[in-house]
PDB file of N, CA, C and O in Angstrom:
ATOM      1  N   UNK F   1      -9.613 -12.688   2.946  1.00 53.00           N
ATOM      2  CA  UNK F   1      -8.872 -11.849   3.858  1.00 53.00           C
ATOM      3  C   UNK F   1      -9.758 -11.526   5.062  1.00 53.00           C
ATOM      4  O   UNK F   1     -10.798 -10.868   5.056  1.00 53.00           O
ATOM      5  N   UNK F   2      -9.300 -11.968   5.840  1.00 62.00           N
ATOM      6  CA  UNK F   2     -10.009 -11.184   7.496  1.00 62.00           C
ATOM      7  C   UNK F   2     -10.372  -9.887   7.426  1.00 62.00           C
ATOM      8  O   UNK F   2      -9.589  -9.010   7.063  1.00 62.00           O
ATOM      9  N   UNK F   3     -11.844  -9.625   7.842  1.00 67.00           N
ATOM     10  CA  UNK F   3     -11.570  -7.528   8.398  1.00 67.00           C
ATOM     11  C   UNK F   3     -11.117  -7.461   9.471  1.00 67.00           C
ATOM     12  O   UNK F   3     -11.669  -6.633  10.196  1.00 67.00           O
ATOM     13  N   UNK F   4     -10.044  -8.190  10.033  1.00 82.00           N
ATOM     14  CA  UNK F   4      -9.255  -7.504  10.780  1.00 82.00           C
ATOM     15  C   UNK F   4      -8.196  -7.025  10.611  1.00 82.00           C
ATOM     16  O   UNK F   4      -7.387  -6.408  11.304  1.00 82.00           O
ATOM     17  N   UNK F   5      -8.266  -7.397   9.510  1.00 91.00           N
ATOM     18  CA  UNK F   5      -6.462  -7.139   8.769  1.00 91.00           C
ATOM     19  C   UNK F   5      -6.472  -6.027   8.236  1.00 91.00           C
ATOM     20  O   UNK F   5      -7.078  -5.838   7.181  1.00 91.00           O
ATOM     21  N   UNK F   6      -5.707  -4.946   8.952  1.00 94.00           N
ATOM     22  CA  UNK F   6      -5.357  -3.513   8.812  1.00 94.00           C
ATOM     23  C   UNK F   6      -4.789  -2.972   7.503  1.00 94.00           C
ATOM     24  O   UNK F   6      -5.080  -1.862   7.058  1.00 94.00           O
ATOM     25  N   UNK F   7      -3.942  -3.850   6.906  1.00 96.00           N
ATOM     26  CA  UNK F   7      -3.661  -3.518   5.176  1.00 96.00           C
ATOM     27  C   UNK F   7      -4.009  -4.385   4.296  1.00 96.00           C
ATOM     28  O   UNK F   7      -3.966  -5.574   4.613  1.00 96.00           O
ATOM     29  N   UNK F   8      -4.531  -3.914   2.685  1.00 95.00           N
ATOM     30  CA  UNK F   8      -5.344  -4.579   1.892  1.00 95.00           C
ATOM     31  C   UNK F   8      -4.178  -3.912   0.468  1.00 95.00           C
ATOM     32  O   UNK F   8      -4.018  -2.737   0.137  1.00 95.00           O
ATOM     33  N   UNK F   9      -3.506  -5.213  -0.143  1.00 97.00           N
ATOM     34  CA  UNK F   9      -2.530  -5.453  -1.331  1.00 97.00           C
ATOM     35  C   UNK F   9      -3.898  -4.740  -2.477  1.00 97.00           C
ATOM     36  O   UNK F   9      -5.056  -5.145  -2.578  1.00 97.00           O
ATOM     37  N   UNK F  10      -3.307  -3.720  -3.125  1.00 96.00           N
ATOM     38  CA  UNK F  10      -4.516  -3.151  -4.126  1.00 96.00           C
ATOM     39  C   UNK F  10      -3.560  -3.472  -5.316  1.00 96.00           C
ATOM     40  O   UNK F  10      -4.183  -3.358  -6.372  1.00 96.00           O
ATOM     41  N   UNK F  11      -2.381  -3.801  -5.489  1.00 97.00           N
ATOM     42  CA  UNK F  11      -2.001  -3.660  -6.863  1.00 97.00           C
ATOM     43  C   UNK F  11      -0.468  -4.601  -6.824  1.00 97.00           C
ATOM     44  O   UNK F  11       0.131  -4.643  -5.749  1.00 97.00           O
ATOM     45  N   UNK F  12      -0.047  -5.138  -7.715  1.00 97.00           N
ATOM     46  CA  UNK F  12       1.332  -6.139  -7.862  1.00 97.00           C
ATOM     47  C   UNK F  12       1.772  -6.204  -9.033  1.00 97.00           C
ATOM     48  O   UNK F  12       0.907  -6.274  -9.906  1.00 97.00           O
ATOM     49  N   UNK F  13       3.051  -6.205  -9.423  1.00 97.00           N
ATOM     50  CA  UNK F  13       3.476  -6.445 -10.613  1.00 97.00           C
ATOM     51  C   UNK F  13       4.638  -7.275 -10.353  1.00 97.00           C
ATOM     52  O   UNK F  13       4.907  -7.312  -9.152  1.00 97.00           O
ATOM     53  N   UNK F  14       5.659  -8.171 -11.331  1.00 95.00           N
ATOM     54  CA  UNK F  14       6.879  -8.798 -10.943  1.00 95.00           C
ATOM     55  C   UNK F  14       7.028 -10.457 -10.691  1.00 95.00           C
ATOM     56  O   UNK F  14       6.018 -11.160 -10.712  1.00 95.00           O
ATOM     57  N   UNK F  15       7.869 -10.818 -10.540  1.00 92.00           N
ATOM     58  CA  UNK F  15       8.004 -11.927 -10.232  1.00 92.00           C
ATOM     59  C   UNK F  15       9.013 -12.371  -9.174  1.00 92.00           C
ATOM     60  O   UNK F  15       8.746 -12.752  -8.034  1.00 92.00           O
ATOM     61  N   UNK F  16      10.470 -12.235  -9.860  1.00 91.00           N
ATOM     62  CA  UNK F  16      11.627 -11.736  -9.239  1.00 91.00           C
ATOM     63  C   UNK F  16      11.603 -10.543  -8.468  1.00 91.00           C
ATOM     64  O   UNK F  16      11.670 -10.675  -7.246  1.00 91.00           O
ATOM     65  N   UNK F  17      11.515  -9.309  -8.992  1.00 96.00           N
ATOM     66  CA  UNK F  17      11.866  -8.185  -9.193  1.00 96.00           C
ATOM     67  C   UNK F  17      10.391  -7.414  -8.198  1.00 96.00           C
ATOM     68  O   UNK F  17      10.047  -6.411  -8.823  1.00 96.00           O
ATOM     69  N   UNK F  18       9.481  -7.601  -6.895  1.00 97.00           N
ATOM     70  CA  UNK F  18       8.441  -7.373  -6.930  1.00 97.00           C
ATOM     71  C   UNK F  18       8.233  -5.742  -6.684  1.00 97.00           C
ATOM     72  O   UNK F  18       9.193  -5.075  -6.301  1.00 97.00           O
ATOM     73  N   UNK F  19       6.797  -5.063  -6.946  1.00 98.00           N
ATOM     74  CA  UNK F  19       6.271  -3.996  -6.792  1.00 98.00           C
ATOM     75  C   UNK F  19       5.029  -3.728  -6.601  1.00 98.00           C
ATOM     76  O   UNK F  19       4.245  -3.604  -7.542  1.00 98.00           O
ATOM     77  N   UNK F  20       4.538  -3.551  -4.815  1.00 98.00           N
ATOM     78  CA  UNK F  20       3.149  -3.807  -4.307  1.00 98.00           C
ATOM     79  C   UNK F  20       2.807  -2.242  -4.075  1.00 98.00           C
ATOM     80  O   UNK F  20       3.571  -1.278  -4.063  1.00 98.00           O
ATOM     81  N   UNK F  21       1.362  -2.311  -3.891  1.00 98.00           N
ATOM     82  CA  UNK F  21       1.475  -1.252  -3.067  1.00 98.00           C
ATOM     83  C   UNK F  21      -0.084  -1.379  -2.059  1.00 98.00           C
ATOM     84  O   UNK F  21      -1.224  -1.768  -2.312  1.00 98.00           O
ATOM     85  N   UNK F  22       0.453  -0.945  -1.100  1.00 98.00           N
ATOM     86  CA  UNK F  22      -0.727  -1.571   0.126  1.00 98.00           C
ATOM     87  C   UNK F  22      -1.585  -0.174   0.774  1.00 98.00           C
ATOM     88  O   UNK F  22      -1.066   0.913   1.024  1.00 98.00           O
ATOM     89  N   UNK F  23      -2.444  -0.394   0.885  1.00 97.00           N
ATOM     90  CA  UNK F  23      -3.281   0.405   1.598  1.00 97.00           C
ATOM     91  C   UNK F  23      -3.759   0.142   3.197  1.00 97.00           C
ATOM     92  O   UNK F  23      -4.063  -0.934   3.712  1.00 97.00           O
ATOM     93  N   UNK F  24      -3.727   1.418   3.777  1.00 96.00           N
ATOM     94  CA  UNK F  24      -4.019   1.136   4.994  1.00 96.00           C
ATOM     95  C   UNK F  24      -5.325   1.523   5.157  1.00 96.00           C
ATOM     96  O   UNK F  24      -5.811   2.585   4.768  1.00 96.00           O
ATOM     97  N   UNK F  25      -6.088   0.305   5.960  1.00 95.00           N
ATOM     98  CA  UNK F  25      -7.453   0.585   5.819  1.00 95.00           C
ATOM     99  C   UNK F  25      -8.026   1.038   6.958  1.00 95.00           C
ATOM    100  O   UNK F  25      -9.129   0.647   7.339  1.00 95.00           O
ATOM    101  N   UNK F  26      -6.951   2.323   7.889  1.00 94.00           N
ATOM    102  CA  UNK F  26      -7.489   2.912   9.254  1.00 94.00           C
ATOM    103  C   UNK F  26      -7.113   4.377   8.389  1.00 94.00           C
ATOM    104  O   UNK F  26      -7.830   5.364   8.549  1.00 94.00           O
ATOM    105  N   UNK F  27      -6.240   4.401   7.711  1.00 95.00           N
ATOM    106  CA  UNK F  27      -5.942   6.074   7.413  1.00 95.00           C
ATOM    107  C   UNK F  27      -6.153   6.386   5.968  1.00 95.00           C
ATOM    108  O   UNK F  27      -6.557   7.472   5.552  1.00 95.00           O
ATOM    109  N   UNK F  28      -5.779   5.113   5.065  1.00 97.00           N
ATOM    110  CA  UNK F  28      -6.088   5.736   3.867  1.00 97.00           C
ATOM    111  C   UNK F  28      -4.865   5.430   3.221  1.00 97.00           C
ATOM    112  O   UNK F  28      -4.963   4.712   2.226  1.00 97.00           O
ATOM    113  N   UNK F  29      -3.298   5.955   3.687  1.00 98.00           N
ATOM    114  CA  UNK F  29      -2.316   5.632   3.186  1.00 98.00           C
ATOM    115  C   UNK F  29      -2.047   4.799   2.221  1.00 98.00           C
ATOM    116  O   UNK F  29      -2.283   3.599   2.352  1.00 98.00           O
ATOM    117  N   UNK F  30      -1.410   5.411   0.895  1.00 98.00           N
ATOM    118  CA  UNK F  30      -0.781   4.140   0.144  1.00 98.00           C
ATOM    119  C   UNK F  30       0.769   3.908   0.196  1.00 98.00           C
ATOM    120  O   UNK F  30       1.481   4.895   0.010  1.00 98.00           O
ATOM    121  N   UNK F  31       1.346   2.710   0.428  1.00 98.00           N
ATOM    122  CA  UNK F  31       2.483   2.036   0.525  1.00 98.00           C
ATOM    123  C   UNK F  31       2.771   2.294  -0.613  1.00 98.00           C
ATOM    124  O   UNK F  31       1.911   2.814  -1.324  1.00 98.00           O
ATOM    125  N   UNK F  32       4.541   1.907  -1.321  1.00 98.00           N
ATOM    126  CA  UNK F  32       4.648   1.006  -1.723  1.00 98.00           C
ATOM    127  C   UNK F  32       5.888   0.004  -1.287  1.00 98.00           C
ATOM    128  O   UNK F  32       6.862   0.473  -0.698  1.00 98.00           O
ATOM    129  N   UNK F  33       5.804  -1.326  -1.589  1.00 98.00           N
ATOM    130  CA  UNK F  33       6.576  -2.200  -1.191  1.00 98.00           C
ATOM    131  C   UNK F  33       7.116  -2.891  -2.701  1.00 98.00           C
ATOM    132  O   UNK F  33       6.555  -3.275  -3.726  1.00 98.00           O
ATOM    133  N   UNK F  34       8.504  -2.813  -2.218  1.00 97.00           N
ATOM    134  CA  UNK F  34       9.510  -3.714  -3.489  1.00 97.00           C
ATOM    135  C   UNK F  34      10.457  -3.802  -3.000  1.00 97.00           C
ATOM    136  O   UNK F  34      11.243  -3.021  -2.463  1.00 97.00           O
ATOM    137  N   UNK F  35      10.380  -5.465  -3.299  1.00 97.00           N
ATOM    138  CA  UNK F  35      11.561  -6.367  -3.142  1.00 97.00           C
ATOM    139  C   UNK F  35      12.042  -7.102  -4.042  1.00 97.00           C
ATOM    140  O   UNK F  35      11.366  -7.506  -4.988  1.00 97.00           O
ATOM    141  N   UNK F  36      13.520  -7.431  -3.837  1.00 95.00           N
ATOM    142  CA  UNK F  36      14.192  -8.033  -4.931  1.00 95.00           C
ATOM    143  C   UNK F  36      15.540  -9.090  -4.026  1.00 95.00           C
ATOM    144  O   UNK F  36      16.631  -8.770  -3.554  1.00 95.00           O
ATOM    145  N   UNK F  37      14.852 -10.324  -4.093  1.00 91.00           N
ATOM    146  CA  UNK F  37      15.548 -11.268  -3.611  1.00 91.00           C
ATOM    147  C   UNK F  37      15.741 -10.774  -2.507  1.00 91.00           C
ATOM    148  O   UNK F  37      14.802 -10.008  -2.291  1.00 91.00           O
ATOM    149  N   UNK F  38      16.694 -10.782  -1.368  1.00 93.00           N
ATOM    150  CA  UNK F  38      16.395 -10.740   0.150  1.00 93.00           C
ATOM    151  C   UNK F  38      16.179  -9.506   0.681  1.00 93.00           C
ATOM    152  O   UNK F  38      15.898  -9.365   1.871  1.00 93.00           O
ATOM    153  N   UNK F  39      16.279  -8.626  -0.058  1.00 95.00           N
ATOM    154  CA  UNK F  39      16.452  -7.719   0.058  1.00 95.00           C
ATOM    155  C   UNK F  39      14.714  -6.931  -0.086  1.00 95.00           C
ATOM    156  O   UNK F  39      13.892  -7.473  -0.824  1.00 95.00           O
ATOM    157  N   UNK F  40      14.377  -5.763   0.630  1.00 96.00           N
ATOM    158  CA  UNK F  40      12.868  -5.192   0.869  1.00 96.00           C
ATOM    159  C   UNK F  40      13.017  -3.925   1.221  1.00 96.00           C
ATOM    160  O   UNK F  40      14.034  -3.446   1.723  1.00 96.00           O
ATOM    161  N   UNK F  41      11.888  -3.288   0.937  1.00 97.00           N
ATOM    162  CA  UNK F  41      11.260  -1.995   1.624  1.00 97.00           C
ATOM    163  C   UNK F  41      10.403  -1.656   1.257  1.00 97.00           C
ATOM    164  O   UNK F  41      10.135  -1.876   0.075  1.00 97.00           O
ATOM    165  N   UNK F  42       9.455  -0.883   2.149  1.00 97.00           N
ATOM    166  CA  UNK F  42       8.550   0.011   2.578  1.00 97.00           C
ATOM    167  C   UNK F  42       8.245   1.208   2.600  1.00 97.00           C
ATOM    168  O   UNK F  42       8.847   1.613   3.594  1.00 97.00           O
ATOM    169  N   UNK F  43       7.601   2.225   2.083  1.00 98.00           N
ATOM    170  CA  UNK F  43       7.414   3.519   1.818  1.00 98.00           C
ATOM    171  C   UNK F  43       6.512   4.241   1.595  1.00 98.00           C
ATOM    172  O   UNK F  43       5.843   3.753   0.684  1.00 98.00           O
ATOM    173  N   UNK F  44       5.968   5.499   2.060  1.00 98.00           N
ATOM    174  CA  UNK F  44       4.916   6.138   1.722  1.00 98.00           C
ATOM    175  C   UNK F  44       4.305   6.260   0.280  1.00 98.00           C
ATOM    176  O   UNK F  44       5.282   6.620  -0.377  1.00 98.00           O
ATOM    177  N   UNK F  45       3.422   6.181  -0.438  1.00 98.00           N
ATOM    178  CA  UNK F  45       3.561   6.572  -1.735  1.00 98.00           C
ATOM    179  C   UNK F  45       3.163   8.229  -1.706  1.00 98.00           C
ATOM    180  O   UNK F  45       2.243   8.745  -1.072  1.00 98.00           O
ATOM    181  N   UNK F  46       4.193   8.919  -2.633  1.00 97.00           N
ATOM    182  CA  UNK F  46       3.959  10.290  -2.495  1.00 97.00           C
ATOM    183  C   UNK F  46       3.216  10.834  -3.728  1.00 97.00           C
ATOM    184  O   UNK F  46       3.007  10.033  -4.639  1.00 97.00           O
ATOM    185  N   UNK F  47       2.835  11.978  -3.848  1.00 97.00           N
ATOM    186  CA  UNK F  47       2.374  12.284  -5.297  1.00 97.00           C
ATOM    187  C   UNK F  47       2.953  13.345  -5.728  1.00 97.00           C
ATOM    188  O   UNK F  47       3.568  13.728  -4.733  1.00 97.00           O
ATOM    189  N   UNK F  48       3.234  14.326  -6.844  1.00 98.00           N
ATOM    190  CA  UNK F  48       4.259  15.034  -7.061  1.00 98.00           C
ATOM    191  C   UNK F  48       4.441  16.228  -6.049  1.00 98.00           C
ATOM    192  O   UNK F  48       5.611  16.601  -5.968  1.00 98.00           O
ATOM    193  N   UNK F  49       3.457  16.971  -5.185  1.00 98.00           N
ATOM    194  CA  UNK F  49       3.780  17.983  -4.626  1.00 98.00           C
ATOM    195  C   UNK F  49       4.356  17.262  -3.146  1.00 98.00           C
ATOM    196  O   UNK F  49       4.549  17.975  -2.161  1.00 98.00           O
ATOM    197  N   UNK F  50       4.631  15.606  -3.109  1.00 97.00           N
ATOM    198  CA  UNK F  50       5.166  15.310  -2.235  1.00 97.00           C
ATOM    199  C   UNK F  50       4.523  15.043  -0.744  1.00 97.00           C
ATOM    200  O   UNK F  50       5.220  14.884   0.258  1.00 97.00           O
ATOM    201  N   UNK F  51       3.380  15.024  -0.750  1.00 97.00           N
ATOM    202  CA  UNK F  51       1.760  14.792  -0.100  1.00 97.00           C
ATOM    203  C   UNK F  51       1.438  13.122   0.059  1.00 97.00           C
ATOM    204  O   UNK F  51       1.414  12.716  -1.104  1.00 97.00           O
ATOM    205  N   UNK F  52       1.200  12.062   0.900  1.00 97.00           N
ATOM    206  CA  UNK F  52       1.148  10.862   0.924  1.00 97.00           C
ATOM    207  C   UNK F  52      -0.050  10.562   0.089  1.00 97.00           C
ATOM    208  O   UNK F  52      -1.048  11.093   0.577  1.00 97.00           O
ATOM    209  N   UNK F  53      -0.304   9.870  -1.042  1.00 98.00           N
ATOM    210  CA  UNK F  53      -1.397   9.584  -1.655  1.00 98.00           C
ATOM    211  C   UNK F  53      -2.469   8.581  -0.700  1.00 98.00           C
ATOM    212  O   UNK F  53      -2.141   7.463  -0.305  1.00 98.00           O
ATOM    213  N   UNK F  54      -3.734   9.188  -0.438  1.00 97.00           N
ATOM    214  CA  UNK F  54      -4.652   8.798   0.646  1.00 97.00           C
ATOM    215  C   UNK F  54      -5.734   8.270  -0.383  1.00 97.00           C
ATOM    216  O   UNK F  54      -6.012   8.962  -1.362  1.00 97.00           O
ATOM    217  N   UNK F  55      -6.348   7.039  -0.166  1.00 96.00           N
ATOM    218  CA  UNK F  55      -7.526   6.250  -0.785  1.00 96.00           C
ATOM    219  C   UNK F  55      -8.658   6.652   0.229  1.00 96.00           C
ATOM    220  O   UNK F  55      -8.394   6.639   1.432  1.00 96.00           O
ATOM    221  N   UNK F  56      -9.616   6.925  -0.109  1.00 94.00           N
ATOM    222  CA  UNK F  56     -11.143   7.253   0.653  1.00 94.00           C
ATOM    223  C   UNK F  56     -11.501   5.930   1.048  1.00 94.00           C
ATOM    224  O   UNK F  56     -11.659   4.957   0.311  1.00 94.00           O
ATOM    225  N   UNK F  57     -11.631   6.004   2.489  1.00 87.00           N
ATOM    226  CA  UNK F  57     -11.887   4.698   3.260  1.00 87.00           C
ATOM    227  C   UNK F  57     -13.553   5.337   3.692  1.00 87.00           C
ATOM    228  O   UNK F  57     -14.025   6.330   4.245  1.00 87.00           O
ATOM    229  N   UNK F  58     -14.146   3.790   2.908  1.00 79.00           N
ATOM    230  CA  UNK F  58     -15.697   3.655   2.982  1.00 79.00           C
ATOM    231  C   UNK F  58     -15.938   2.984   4.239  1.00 79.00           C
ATOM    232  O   UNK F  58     -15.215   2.083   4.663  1.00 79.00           O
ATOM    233  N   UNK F  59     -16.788   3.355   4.732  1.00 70.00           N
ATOM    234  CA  UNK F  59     -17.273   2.917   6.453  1.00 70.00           C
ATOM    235  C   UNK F  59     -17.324   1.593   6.426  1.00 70.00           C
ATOM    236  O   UNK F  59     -16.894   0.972   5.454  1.00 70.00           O
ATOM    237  N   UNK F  60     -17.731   1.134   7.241  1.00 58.00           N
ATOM    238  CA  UNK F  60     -17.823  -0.483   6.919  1.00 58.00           C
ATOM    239  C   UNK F  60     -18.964  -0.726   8.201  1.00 58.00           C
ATOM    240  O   UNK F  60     -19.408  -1.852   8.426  1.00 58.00           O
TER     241      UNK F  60
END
């Protein structure tokens, strides 16, 4: 993967049926992404008090 590439796939499950979830490696943000045949989307991942779950981005 390039370091220029702004999101980094941390996790996948599925085949058909998929469930990613991506990290953004300027803020921290975790995605998640699932799709099922043509159909897609995109979304914050939240945690129960409803807060975007943020990964600690190490300097580089």
């Amino acid at each position: 993967m390039s370091k220029d590439e702004r999101f980094e796939k941390t996790y996948s499950q599925g085949a058909l049926n998929i469930t990613e979830i991506w990290v953004d490696k300027e803020t921290g943000v975790n995605y998640v992404f699932h799709t099922s045949g043509n159909a897609g989307g995109m979304t914050p991942l939240l945690d129960r008090e409803g807060k975007p779950v943020i990964t600690p981005i190490i300097n580089r």
